[in-house]
Amino acid sequence: VQYLLPPLESLATVEETVVRDKAVESLRLISSQHSAGDLETHFVPLVQRLALGDWFTSRTSACGLFSVCYSRVSLSVRADLRNHFRNLCQDDTPMVRRAAASKLGEFAKVVEVEYLKSDLIPMFVTLAQDEQDSVRLLAVEACVSIATLLQQEDVEQLVMPTLRQCTGDTSWRVRYMVADKFTELQKAVGPEITKTDLVPAFQSLLKDTEAEVRAAAAHKVRDFCQNLDQFQ
C-alpha cells in the first residue's frame, strides 16, 4: 500500500482543488490499510511533510489527514501530530486556517479528552476569533462536535464564552452559521445551557438585522421548541 503514497502525496500539493481533494480522499481511505507500524513509518511522515510544505496547497491537504491516523500511533507521535495541527490553525494563509477549522471537529473526535481540553479547545478559540469571517464560521461547525464530547460543566466553562461571541459576531455570515447549526448546538450542550444561554441567543438571532440570519433562525423554531419539550 505504501507504494501508492508518493504519487498521492504529489497530487495532494497541486493547484487544482478538485485534484487535491481526491488525493486526500484516497489517502484517507488507504490509511486504514496500513498497520500501526506502517502508519508511523510511511503515512505519518507524509502528513508531516505536507504540513510543513512551502506551498499552502500542501498544508491545506495535510489538514484532512490527521484524524485518520491519530488514534493508531504512539503517544509521542500523537503529541507531534497535535503540534502540527496547532501550527496549521495559526498558519499565515487564510486558506490553510479554513482547512484546519473545517477538520477540527473530526480531529476532536479522535483526540483524548484531556488533550481536547488542553490543546484543541485553545485552537477552537483562536479560530473563532480569526480575522477572516470565513474561518470563524467554520469554527462554529467545529463547536458542535466539540460540545458533544465534553461534560456539561466543561461546555459551560470552555465552549460557551466563545459561542456567545459567535452569536454576536460582527459578520452576518458567522451569525448565520450559528443559526443554521442551532438545533445541533442545542442537542450538544444539553438542557441547562440551552435554558440559560441558547434561548436568549435564539431570540437575538430571530431579531437579527440581517434577513438571511432571521430566516435561518426561523427555519429552526419548530425543532428548537420540540427539543425544549423533550428536555422537560
Short mmCIF file of C-alpha atoms in Angstrom, two decimals, residues 14-213:
data_model
loop_
_atom_site.label_atom_id
_atom_site.label_comp_id
_atom_site.label_asym_id
_atom_site.label_seq_id
_atom_site.Cartn_x
_atom_site.Cartn_y
_atom_site.Cartn_z
CA VAL A 14 -1.20 20.57 -6.91
CA GLU A 15 -3.04 23.82 -7.55
CA GLU A 16 -6.35 22.34 -8.74
CA THR A 17 -8.61 21.95 -5.71
CA VAL A 18 -10.60 19.04 -7.13
CA VAL A 19 -7.40 17.03 -7.69
CA ARG A 20 -6.08 17.79 -4.20
CA ASP A 21 -9.38 16.82 -2.61
CA LYS A 22 -9.45 13.49 -4.46
CA ALA A 23 -5.86 12.78 -3.45
CA VAL A 24 -6.69 13.47 0.21
CA GLU A 25 -9.82 11.32 -0.06
CA SER A 26 -7.71 8.45 -1.42
CA LEU A 27 -5.08 8.89 1.29
CA ARG A 28 -7.78 8.82 3.95
CA LEU A 29 -9.11 5.56 2.50
CA ILE A 30 -5.78 3.77 2.28
CA SER A 31 -4.69 4.90 5.76
CA SER A 32 -6.86 2.10 7.14
CA GLN A 33 -4.90 -0.44 5.05
CA HIS A 34 -1.72 0.37 6.98
CA SER A 35 -0.65 -1.46 10.10
CA ALA A 36 0.13 0.72 13.11
CA GLY A 37 3.83 0.31 12.38
CA ASP A 38 3.44 1.23 8.72
CA LEU A 39 1.40 4.29 9.69
CA GLU A 40 4.30 5.60 11.76
CA THR A 41 6.92 4.60 9.20
CA HIS A 42 5.22 5.74 6.00
CA PHE A 43 1.93 7.61 6.49
CA VAL A 44 2.69 9.99 9.37
CA PRO A 45 5.91 11.28 7.74
CA LEU A 46 3.81 12.07 4.65
CA VAL A 47 1.37 14.06 6.80
CA GLN A 48 4.26 15.88 8.44
CA ARG A 49 5.86 16.74 5.09
CA LEU A 50 2.57 18.11 3.77
CA ALA A 51 2.01 20.10 6.98
CA LEU A 52 5.46 21.69 6.65
CA GLY A 53 5.22 22.25 2.89
CA ASP A 54 6.22 25.58 1.36
CA TRP A 55 3.02 25.81 -0.69
CA PHE A 56 -0.30 26.48 1.02
CA THR A 57 -1.84 23.72 -1.14
CA SER A 58 0.32 21.16 0.64
CA ARG A 59 -0.58 22.45 4.10
CA THR A 60 -4.26 22.60 3.20
CA SER A 61 -4.24 18.94 2.18
CA ALA A 62 -2.47 17.93 5.39
CA CYS A 63 -5.42 19.13 7.49
CA GLY A 64 -7.63 16.28 6.28
CA LEU A 65 -5.21 13.51 7.24
CA PHE A 66 -4.71 13.91 10.99
CA SER A 67 -7.92 12.27 12.17
CA VAL A 68 -7.41 9.07 10.16
CA CYS A 69 -4.03 8.19 11.65
CA TYR A 70 -4.04 9.77 15.13
CA SER A 71 -5.68 7.02 17.18
CA ARG A 72 -3.41 4.24 15.90
CA VAL A 73 0.00 5.78 16.57
CA SER A 74 2.17 6.06 19.69
CA LEU A 75 1.73 8.79 22.32
CA SER A 76 4.85 10.67 21.22
CA VAL A 77 3.70 10.70 17.59
CA ARG A 78 0.25 11.85 18.70
CA ALA A 79 1.82 14.80 20.52
CA ASP A 80 3.73 15.69 17.36
CA LEU A 81 0.55 15.50 15.27
CA ARG A 82 -1.28 17.80 17.68
CA ASN A 83 1.57 20.32 17.42
CA HIS A 84 1.46 20.21 13.63
CA PHE A 85 -2.31 20.74 13.66
CA ARG A 86 -1.92 23.68 16.05
CA ASN A 87 0.55 25.29 13.67
CA LEU A 88 -1.88 24.84 10.77
CA CYS A 89 -4.61 26.55 12.82
CA GLN A 90 -2.23 29.53 13.15
CA ASP A 91 -0.96 29.45 9.55
CA ASP A 92 -0.34 32.77 7.80
CA THR A 93 -2.55 31.74 4.88
CA PRO A 94 -6.34 32.00 5.40
CA MET A 95 -6.98 29.01 3.11
CA VAL A 96 -4.93 26.79 5.42
CA ARG A 97 -6.69 28.10 8.54
CA ARG A 98 -10.02 27.45 6.82
CA ALA A 99 -8.99 23.87 6.07
CA ALA A 100 -7.85 23.38 9.67
CA ALA A 101 -11.11 24.83 11.03
CA SER A 102 -13.15 22.57 8.77
CA LYS A 103 -11.33 19.47 10.08
CA LEU A 104 -11.09 20.48 13.75
CA GLY A 105 -14.39 18.80 14.64
CA GLU A 106 -13.45 15.42 13.21
CA PHE A 107 -9.98 15.63 14.77
CA ALA A 108 -11.58 16.39 18.15
CA LYS A 109 -13.49 13.11 17.98
CA VAL A 110 -10.31 11.01 17.99
CA VAL A 111 -8.21 13.06 20.43
CA GLU A 112 -8.15 12.08 24.12
CA VAL A 113 -10.42 14.26 26.29
CA GLU A 114 -7.50 15.66 28.31
CA TYR A 115 -5.85 16.91 25.11
CA LEU A 116 -9.17 18.03 23.70
CA LYS A 117 -9.35 20.41 26.68
CA SER A 118 -5.68 21.42 26.82
CA ASP A 119 -4.82 21.56 23.10
CA LEU A 120 -7.84 21.60 20.81
CA ILE A 121 -10.11 23.98 22.74
CA PRO A 122 -7.47 26.75 22.53
CA MET A 123 -7.23 26.05 18.78
CA PHE A 124 -11.02 26.39 18.54
CA VAL A 125 -10.97 29.67 20.48
CA THR A 126 -8.22 31.05 18.23
CA LEU A 127 -10.05 30.08 15.04
CA ALA A 128 -13.33 31.54 16.33
CA GLN A 129 -11.55 34.89 16.76
CA ASP A 130 -9.81 34.78 13.37
CA GLU A 131 -9.70 37.99 11.34
CA GLN A 132 -11.37 36.17 8.42
CA ASP A 133 -15.08 35.50 8.86
CA SER A 134 -14.76 32.50 6.52
CA VAL A 135 -12.55 30.90 9.20
CA ARG A 136 -14.75 31.96 12.12
CA LEU A 137 -17.89 30.45 10.62
CA LEU A 138 -16.15 27.08 10.20
CA ALA A 139 -15.19 27.22 13.88
CA VAL A 140 -18.92 27.26 14.67
CA GLU A 141 -19.25 23.90 12.92
CA ALA A 142 -16.39 22.52 15.00
CA CYS A 143 -18.13 23.80 18.12
CA VAL A 144 -20.95 21.28 17.66
CA SER A 145 -18.56 18.32 17.57
CA ILE A 146 -16.51 19.60 20.49
CA ALA A 147 -19.54 20.26 22.71
CA THR A 148 -20.83 16.70 22.26
CA LEU A 149 -17.54 15.32 23.62
CA LEU A 150 -17.47 17.28 26.89
CA GLN A 151 -19.23 17.19 30.25
CA GLN A 152 -21.77 19.96 30.84
CA GLU A 153 -19.55 21.94 33.21
CA ASP A 154 -16.70 21.82 30.70
CA VAL A 155 -19.01 23.01 27.91
CA GLU A 156 -20.08 25.96 30.05
CA GLN A 157 -16.54 26.88 31.00
CA LEU A 158 -14.59 26.08 27.82
CA VAL A 159 -17.01 26.42 24.89
CA MET A 160 -19.86 28.78 25.77
CA PRO A 161 -17.85 32.03 26.10
CA THR A 162 -16.66 31.59 22.51
CA LEU A 163 -20.08 30.52 21.24
CA ARG A 164 -21.60 33.64 22.82
CA GLN A 165 -19.08 35.72 20.86
CA CYS A 166 -20.04 33.93 17.64
CA THR A 167 -23.73 34.61 18.26
CA GLY A 168 -22.98 38.34 18.35
CA ASP A 169 -20.27 38.28 15.67
CA THR A 170 -19.91 41.41 13.52
CA SER A 171 -20.18 39.25 10.38
CA TRP A 172 -23.69 38.14 9.44
CA ARG A 173 -22.20 35.02 7.83
CA VAL A 174 -20.94 33.82 11.21
CA ARG A 175 -24.28 34.58 12.87
CA TYR A 176 -25.99 32.76 10.01
CA MET A 177 -23.86 29.68 10.68
CA VAL A 178 -24.80 29.80 14.38
CA ALA A 179 -28.48 29.99 13.42
CA ASP A 180 -28.11 27.20 10.87
CA LYS A 181 -26.44 24.89 13.43
CA PHE A 182 -28.64 25.94 16.34
CA THR A 183 -30.61 22.74 16.95
CA GLU A 184 -27.41 20.69 16.66
CA LEU A 185 -25.81 23.00 19.23
CA GLN A 186 -28.88 22.65 21.41
CA LYS A 187 -28.59 18.86 21.47
CA ALA A 188 -24.85 19.07 22.05
CA VAL A 189 -24.95 21.41 25.05
CA GLY A 190 -27.97 19.89 26.81
CA PRO A 191 -30.99 21.30 28.68
CA GLU A 192 -29.40 23.53 31.33
CA ILE A 193 -27.15 25.51 28.99
CA THR A 194 -30.00 25.69 26.47
CA LYS A 195 -32.19 27.42 29.07
CA THR A 196 -29.55 29.81 30.36
CA ASP A 197 -27.71 30.62 27.12
CA LEU A 198 -29.32 29.34 23.96
CA VAL A 199 -32.87 30.59 24.49
CA PRO A 200 -31.77 34.25 24.77
CA ALA A 201 -29.30 33.75 21.91
CA PHE A 202 -32.04 32.27 19.73
CA GLN A 203 -34.32 35.21 20.47
CA SER A 204 -31.50 37.53 19.44
CA LEU A 205 -30.96 35.67 16.15
CA LEU A 206 -34.68 35.84 15.37
CA LYS A 207 -34.43 39.64 15.65
CA ASP A 208 -31.14 39.91 13.74
CA THR A 209 -30.60 42.92 11.47
CA GLU A 210 -29.84 40.61 8.51
CA ALA A 211 -32.79 38.90 6.83
CA GLU A 212 -30.72 35.80 5.99
CA VAL A 213 -29.90 35.26 9.67
#
